[in-house]
Short mmCIF file of C-alpha atoms in Angstrom, two decimals:
data_model
loop_
_atom_site.label_atom_id
_atom_site.label_comp_id
_atom_site.label_asym_id
_atom_site.label_seq_id
_atom_site.Cartn_x
_atom_site.Cartn_y
_atom_site.Cartn_z
CA MET A 244 8.65 7.53 -21.75
CA ARG A 245 6.33 9.88 -19.88
CA GLU A 246 7.39 13.66 -20.04
CA THR A 247 7.73 15.10 -16.64
CA PRO A 248 7.25 18.81 -15.75
CA GLU A 249 10.59 19.05 -13.87
CA PRO A 250 13.66 17.15 -13.40
CA LEU A 251 13.49 13.82 -11.54
CA VAL A 252 14.33 13.88 -7.83
CA HIS A 253 16.23 10.72 -8.48
CA PRO A 254 17.39 10.62 -12.23
CA GLY A 255 18.07 6.84 -12.07
CA ALA A 256 14.41 6.25 -11.66
CA ALA A 257 13.99 6.91 -15.52
CA ARG A 258 15.63 3.50 -16.20
CA PHE A 259 13.11 1.49 -14.16
CA ARG A 260 9.36 0.96 -13.98
CA VAL A 261 8.26 2.06 -10.52
CA VAL A 262 5.02 1.11 -8.72
CA ASP A 263 4.29 2.35 -5.31
CA CYS A 264 2.25 -0.27 -3.56
CA HIS A 265 1.11 1.94 -0.69
CA HIS A 266 -0.91 5.17 -1.18
CA HIS A 267 -3.66 6.36 0.96
CA VAL A 268 -6.51 8.52 -0.34
CA GLY A 269 -8.90 10.65 1.75
CA ASP A 270 -9.50 13.66 3.86
CA VAL A 271 -7.32 13.71 6.89
CA HIS A 272 -8.33 16.98 8.36
CA ALA A 273 -10.76 15.66 11.02
CA SER A 274 -8.37 12.88 12.46
CA LEU A 275 -5.42 15.48 12.57
CA GLY A 276 -7.56 18.08 14.24
CA LEU A 277 -7.13 20.48 11.30
CA GLY A 278 -10.73 21.71 11.16
CA PRO A 279 -13.38 20.62 8.64
CA GLY A 280 -12.36 18.92 5.50
CA ASP A 281 -13.94 18.20 2.10
CA GLU A 282 -16.64 15.57 3.58
CA PRO A 283 -18.33 15.29 6.86
CA HIS A 284 -18.01 11.44 6.98
CA GLY A 285 -17.68 8.65 4.60
CA GLY A 286 -17.01 9.07 0.91
CA SER A 287 -13.50 10.52 1.68
CA ALA A 288 -11.94 8.71 -1.37
CA SER A 289 -14.65 9.78 -3.74
CA SER A 290 -14.50 13.60 -4.18
CA PRO A 291 -10.95 13.95 -5.47
CA SER A 292 -11.72 12.23 -8.86
CA ALA A 293 -14.98 13.90 -9.41
CA GLY A 294 -15.32 16.11 -12.57
CA PRO A 295 -13.42 16.13 -15.81
CA ALA A 296 -10.66 18.43 -14.55
CA LEU A 297 -7.95 17.29 -12.08
CA SER A 298 -8.85 18.14 -8.51
CA PRO A 299 -5.98 19.72 -6.34
CA GLU A 300 -5.71 16.36 -4.46
CA VAL A 301 -5.25 14.28 -7.71
CA ALA A 302 -2.89 17.06 -9.17
CA THR A 303 -0.67 17.08 -6.15
CA ARG A 304 -0.46 13.25 -6.03
CA LEU A 305 0.37 13.00 -9.73
CA ALA A 306 2.95 15.80 -9.57
CA THR A 307 4.61 14.00 -6.57
CA MET A 308 4.70 10.68 -8.58
CA ASP A 309 6.02 12.44 -11.74
CA ARG A 310 8.79 14.12 -9.71
CA HIS A 311 10.02 10.82 -8.48
CA GLY A 312 9.53 8.68 -11.67
CA VAL A 313 6.70 6.65 -10.23
CA ASP A 314 4.74 5.24 -13.02
CA ALA A 315 1.75 3.86 -11.04
CA SER A 316 0.45 3.24 -7.56
CA VAL A 317 -1.88 1.01 -5.68
CA VAL A 318 -4.46 3.31 -3.84
CA THR A 319 -6.18 2.53 -0.51
CA PRO A 320 -8.62 4.77 1.40
CA GLY A 321 -7.25 6.28 4.53
CA HIS A 322 -8.39 4.41 7.65
CA ALA A 323 -9.19 7.50 9.67
CA TYR A 324 -12.46 8.25 7.93
CA LEU A 325 -15.53 9.02 10.01
CA ARG A 326 -18.23 6.49 10.10
CA PRO A 327 -21.26 7.50 12.12
CA GLU A 328 -23.45 5.54 9.61
CA GLY A 329 -21.22 2.41 9.96
CA LEU A 330 -21.37 0.08 6.88
CA ALA A 331 -23.04 2.72 4.66
CA ASP A 332 -19.98 4.99 5.21
CA THR A 333 -17.60 2.15 4.37
CA ARG A 334 -19.47 1.27 1.30
CA ARG A 335 -19.20 4.94 0.14
CA VAL A 336 -15.43 4.93 0.84
CA ASN A 337 -15.01 1.71 -1.21
CA ASP A 338 -17.22 3.21 -4.10
CA GLY A 339 -14.95 6.34 -3.92
CA ILE A 340 -11.58 4.46 -4.18
CA ALA A 341 -12.86 2.49 -7.18
CA ALA A 342 -13.88 5.69 -8.88
CA TYR A 343 -10.54 7.29 -8.02
CA ARG A 344 -8.77 4.41 -9.75
CA ASP A 345 -11.04 4.43 -12.71
CA ALA A 346 -10.54 8.13 -13.34
CA HIS A 347 -6.78 7.54 -14.07
CA PRO A 348 -6.23 3.82 -14.50
CA ASP A 349 -2.89 4.26 -16.14
CA ARG A 350 -1.52 5.93 -12.88
CA PHE A 351 -3.74 4.11 -10.32
CA ALA A 352 -3.19 0.62 -11.42
CA ALA A 353 -5.08 -1.05 -8.58
CA ALA A 354 -7.44 -0.10 -5.68
CA VAL A 355 -7.79 -1.65 -2.32
CA GLY A 356 -10.83 -1.40 -0.02
CA ILE A 357 -11.72 -1.53 3.58
CA VAL A 358 -14.19 -3.73 5.59
CA GLU A 359 -14.28 -2.81 9.35
CA PRO A 360 -13.73 -5.95 11.59
CA MET A 361 -16.17 -4.52 14.15
CA TYR A 362 -19.00 -5.02 11.66
CA GLY A 363 -18.74 -8.83 12.25
CA PRO A 364 -20.87 -11.05 9.98
CA ALA A 365 -22.61 -7.99 8.54
CA GLY A 366 -19.32 -6.84 6.84
CA ILE A 367 -18.80 -10.26 4.97
CA PRO A 368 -21.13 -9.37 2.04
CA GLU A 369 -18.98 -6.04 1.44
CA LEU A 370 -16.08 -8.43 0.55
CA SER A 371 -17.94 -9.84 -2.26
CA ARG A 372 -19.21 -6.54 -3.45
CA VAL A 373 -15.96 -4.94 -3.63
CA LYS A 374 -14.42 -7.95 -5.52
CA ASP A 375 -17.30 -8.64 -7.86
CA GLU A 376 -18.84 -5.08 -8.46
CA LEU A 377 -15.95 -2.74 -7.81
CA GLY A 378 -13.04 -4.92 -9.05
CA LEU A 379 -10.90 -4.09 -5.90
CA ALA A 380 -7.69 -6.07 -5.53
CA GLY A 381 -7.62 -6.44 -1.77
CA ILE A 382 -8.49 -5.22 1.72
CA SER A 383 -6.48 -3.20 4.04
CA PHE A 384 -6.25 -3.75 7.78
CA HIS A 385 -4.95 -1.07 10.20
CA ALA A 386 -5.76 -2.29 13.66
CA ARG A 387 -4.94 0.94 15.56
CA PHE A 388 -7.89 2.63 13.57
CA GLN A 389 -10.23 -0.29 13.78
CA GLY A 390 -10.71 -1.12 17.44
CA VAL A 391 -9.30 -4.56 17.36
CA SER A 392 -5.98 -6.25 17.47
CA THR A 393 -4.42 -7.56 14.26
CA ASP A 394 -4.88 -11.23 15.24
CA SER A 395 -8.53 -10.75 16.26
CA PRO A 396 -11.01 -13.42 15.44
CA LEU A 397 -12.93 -10.80 13.63
CA ILE A 398 -10.10 -10.19 11.17
CA ARG A 399 -9.62 -13.84 10.85
CA ALA A 400 -13.28 -14.41 9.67
CA LEU A 401 -12.75 -11.63 7.02
CA LEU A 402 -9.47 -13.40 5.90
CA ALA A 403 -11.18 -16.66 5.47
CA ARG A 404 -13.66 -15.26 2.99
CA MET A 405 -10.94 -13.11 1.32
CA GLY A 406 -9.10 -16.29 0.52
CA GLU A 407 -12.15 -17.69 -1.17
CA LEU A 408 -12.50 -14.44 -3.17
CA GLY A 409 -8.83 -13.98 -4.16
CA LEU A 410 -8.46 -10.67 -2.40
CA VAL A 411 -5.02 -9.61 -1.16
CA PRO A 412 -4.77 -8.91 2.59
CA LEU A 413 -2.68 -5.76 3.27
CA VAL A 414 -1.84 -5.56 7.07
CA HIS A 415 -0.33 -2.65 8.64
CA ALA A 416 2.41 -3.44 11.27
CA MET A 417 3.60 0.07 12.27
CA GLY A 418 6.39 -0.11 14.82
CA GLU A 419 5.41 0.53 18.38
CA ALA A 420 1.68 0.87 17.33
CA HIS A 421 -0.68 -0.73 19.83
CA GLY A 422 -2.61 -3.70 18.38
CA GLU A 423 -0.21 -4.09 15.30
CA PRO A 424 2.80 -6.13 16.52
CA LEU A 425 4.62 -8.12 13.85
CA TRP A 426 4.15 -11.26 15.80
CA GLN A 427 0.43 -10.95 15.35
CA VAL A 428 0.87 -10.61 11.64
CA GLN A 429 3.03 -13.80 11.74
CA ALA A 430 0.21 -15.59 13.56
CA LEU A 431 -2.17 -14.78 10.75
CA ALA A 432 0.36 -15.92 8.15
CA ARG A 433 0.67 -19.25 10.07
CA ASP A 434 -3.04 -19.80 10.22
CA PHE A 435 -3.68 -18.82 6.61
CA PRO A 436 -0.81 -20.32 4.73
CA ASP A 437 -2.48 -20.18 1.34
CA LEU A 438 -2.89 -16.36 1.47
CA THR A 439 -0.13 -14.04 0.55
CA PHE A 440 -0.01 -11.03 2.84
CA LEU A 441 1.44 -7.62 2.14
CA VAL A 442 2.88 -6.32 5.34
CA LEU A 443 2.95 -2.50 5.44
CA ASP A 444 5.11 -0.11 7.58
CA CYS A 445 7.11 -2.94 9.15
CA PHE A 446 10.48 -1.26 8.64
CA SER A 447 9.43 1.86 10.57
CA ASP A 448 11.57 1.13 13.60
CA PHE A 449 14.94 -0.48 14.31
CA GLU A 450 13.76 -3.41 16.25
CA GLN A 451 11.14 -4.45 13.66
CA CYS A 452 13.78 -4.18 10.99
CA ARG A 453 15.68 -6.87 12.89
CA GLN A 454 12.62 -8.93 13.81
CA ALA A 455 11.41 -8.99 10.22
CA LEU A 456 14.39 -11.29 9.30
CA GLY A 457 13.20 -14.00 11.59
CA VAL A 458 9.52 -13.51 10.84
CA ALA A 459 10.12 -13.75 7.13
CA GLU A 460 12.08 -16.90 7.55
CA GLN A 461 9.39 -18.63 9.23
CA SER A 462 6.47 -17.21 7.22
CA PRO A 463 7.17 -17.43 3.51
CA ASN A 464 3.76 -16.16 2.69
CA LEU A 465 4.51 -12.66 3.95
CA VAL A 466 5.71 -9.98 1.57
CA PHE A 467 6.95 -6.61 3.04
CA ASP A 468 6.82 -2.97 1.72
CA THR A 469 9.36 -0.23 2.37
CA SER A 470 6.97 2.33 3.67
CA LEU A 471 8.22 4.48 6.60
CA ALA A 472 11.79 3.09 6.49
CA TYR A 473 14.00 5.97 7.63
CA THR A 474 16.91 4.38 5.81
CA PHE A 475 17.14 1.57 3.22
CA ASP A 476 20.46 0.57 4.98
CA LEU A 477 18.35 -1.34 7.63
CA VAL A 478 16.18 -2.93 4.82
CA GLU A 479 18.98 -4.13 2.50
CA PRO A 480 19.87 -7.03 4.80
CA PHE A 481 16.39 -8.32 4.25
CA LEU A 482 16.63 -7.88 0.45
CA ARG A 483 19.99 -9.72 0.27
CA ARG A 484 18.54 -12.59 2.45
CA PHE A 485 15.13 -13.10 0.76
CA GLY A 486 15.43 -11.50 -2.58
CA PRO A 487 13.12 -9.07 -4.38
CA GLU A 488 10.23 -11.43 -4.35
CA ARG A 489 9.60 -10.73 -0.73
CA LEU A 490 9.91 -6.86 -0.86
CA ALA A 491 7.96 -4.09 -2.60
CA PHE A 492 8.49 -0.37 -2.96
CA GLY A 493 5.92 1.68 -0.91
CA THR A 494 5.89 5.08 0.62
CA ASP A 495 2.71 5.47 2.55
CA LEU A 496 1.79 8.65 0.50
CA TYR A 497 -1.30 10.23 1.90
CA SER A 498 -3.61 12.93 0.59
CA ALA A 499 -2.58 16.55 1.27
CA PRO A 500 -1.69 17.93 3.68
CA LEU A 501 0.11 14.75 4.54
CA GLY A 502 2.71 13.62 2.00
CA TYR A 503 6.36 14.00 1.07
CA ARG A 504 8.47 16.23 -1.03
CA ARG A 505 11.19 13.78 -1.51
CA THR A 506 11.21 10.01 -0.69
CA HIS A 507 14.83 9.24 0.17
CA VAL A 508 14.32 5.41 0.17
CA LEU A 509 13.62 5.34 -3.59
CA GLY A 510 17.13 6.98 -4.11
CA GLN A 511 18.76 4.51 -1.75
CA ILE A 512 17.21 1.61 -3.57
CA LEU A 513 18.43 2.99 -6.87
CA ASP A 514 21.97 3.36 -5.41
CA CYS A 515 21.93 -0.02 -3.76
CA ASP A 516 24.72 -2.39 -5.01
CA VAL A 517 22.63 -5.09 -6.40
CA PRO A 518 21.85 -6.10 -10.00
CA ASP A 519 19.30 -3.98 -11.95
CA ALA A 520 16.99 -7.02 -12.11
CA VAL A 521 16.84 -7.17 -8.22
CA LYS A 522 16.02 -3.29 -8.19
CA GLN A 523 13.33 -3.75 -10.86
CA GLY A 524 11.79 -6.56 -8.78
CA VAL A 525 11.52 -4.37 -5.72
CA LEU A 526 10.46 -1.29 -7.62
CA ALA A 527 7.65 -2.86 -9.46
CA GLY A 528 7.87 -6.61 -10.08
CA THR A 529 6.73 -7.81 -6.76
CA ALA A 530 3.81 -5.50 -6.47
CA GLU A 531 2.64 -6.26 -10.03
CA ARG A 532 2.75 -9.93 -9.44
CA LEU A 533 0.91 -9.70 -6.09
CA PHE A 534 -1.87 -7.40 -7.56
CA GLY A 535 -1.99 -9.13 -11.09
CA LEU A 536 -0.64 -6.08 -12.85
CA VAL A 537 1.93 -7.58 -15.08
CA LYS A 538 0.14 -7.44 -18.44
CA ASP A 539 0.75 -4.43 -20.52
CA SER A 540 3.02 -2.76 -18.06
CA ALA A 541 5.84 -2.10 -20.54
CA ARG A 542 3.48 -0.64 -23.05
CA SER A 543 1.92 1.72 -20.49
CA THR A 544 5.25 3.38 -19.85
CA GLY A 545 7.21 3.14 -22.94
CA LYS A 546 9.73 1.01 -20.83
CA GLY A 547 10.97 -2.51 -21.63
CA PRO A 548 10.30 -5.50 -19.45
CA GLY A 549 13.33 -4.70 -17.12
CA GLY A 550 12.41 -1.04 -16.84
CA GLU A 551 14.89 0.07 -19.48
CA PRO A 552 13.49 2.51 -22.25
CA SER A 553 12.22 0.57 -25.13
#
């Protein structure tokens, strides 16, 4: 088992393999109005992994993961990157997230890219490039940053090609965010029944926690993450109804200065009165299955198949 520089925030995490399916990488200074950041535009995911030594961004992320017993994460560029050069900027961001993954493949187990819907047909070749050349596992959509609604025909055109390529669609459905209502995600799931979608941030408000029960019942190809849930008490009914196969641990961890000191939802999952096998499914199994990460997971952490120390 990996040595940690300080005690675990949640000691029970040591008994499980933990994979966070929802990390974002990139400079957020411009979008938050914090002044200039590391890069003027594009390439926002590329600089943190440059060079043989750990950058402050990577060091902070790994320290946060270590404190919480998170073995690996799935990394995605932040959607608020500047793109005055359009597709060229997006390509740089995708190159950057692939390099970020490659610099620490034991901790960043998979990388997800971005293709902007507003590029229309010009963006379709980028789907093939990120799959075939960069080995990215999926494409993230965050409509509030992309100038479209989640059920836009422009997103649908990308999804059709993603299905052919085997790319996982990650769709943000942040509560009360314009253009990202859960019913629009459900419409995509209905029209693309052969695609398994990872729905991000759904449990971010009370109404969506309730709505998710009905949506999941009607749309078996939707898997949900725990990001931005303010308490797992509102997510637990979903887990008990649909099982761990439909729920994945995620935190929406961003690059500094955004982030967290303590993710309370992880502790609540560990304390939840369900069998360890169910907890293990939520904490790692579902994400590993969705992104094809199952092989060699036990060997990479020194934990057995159920998360127990081997």
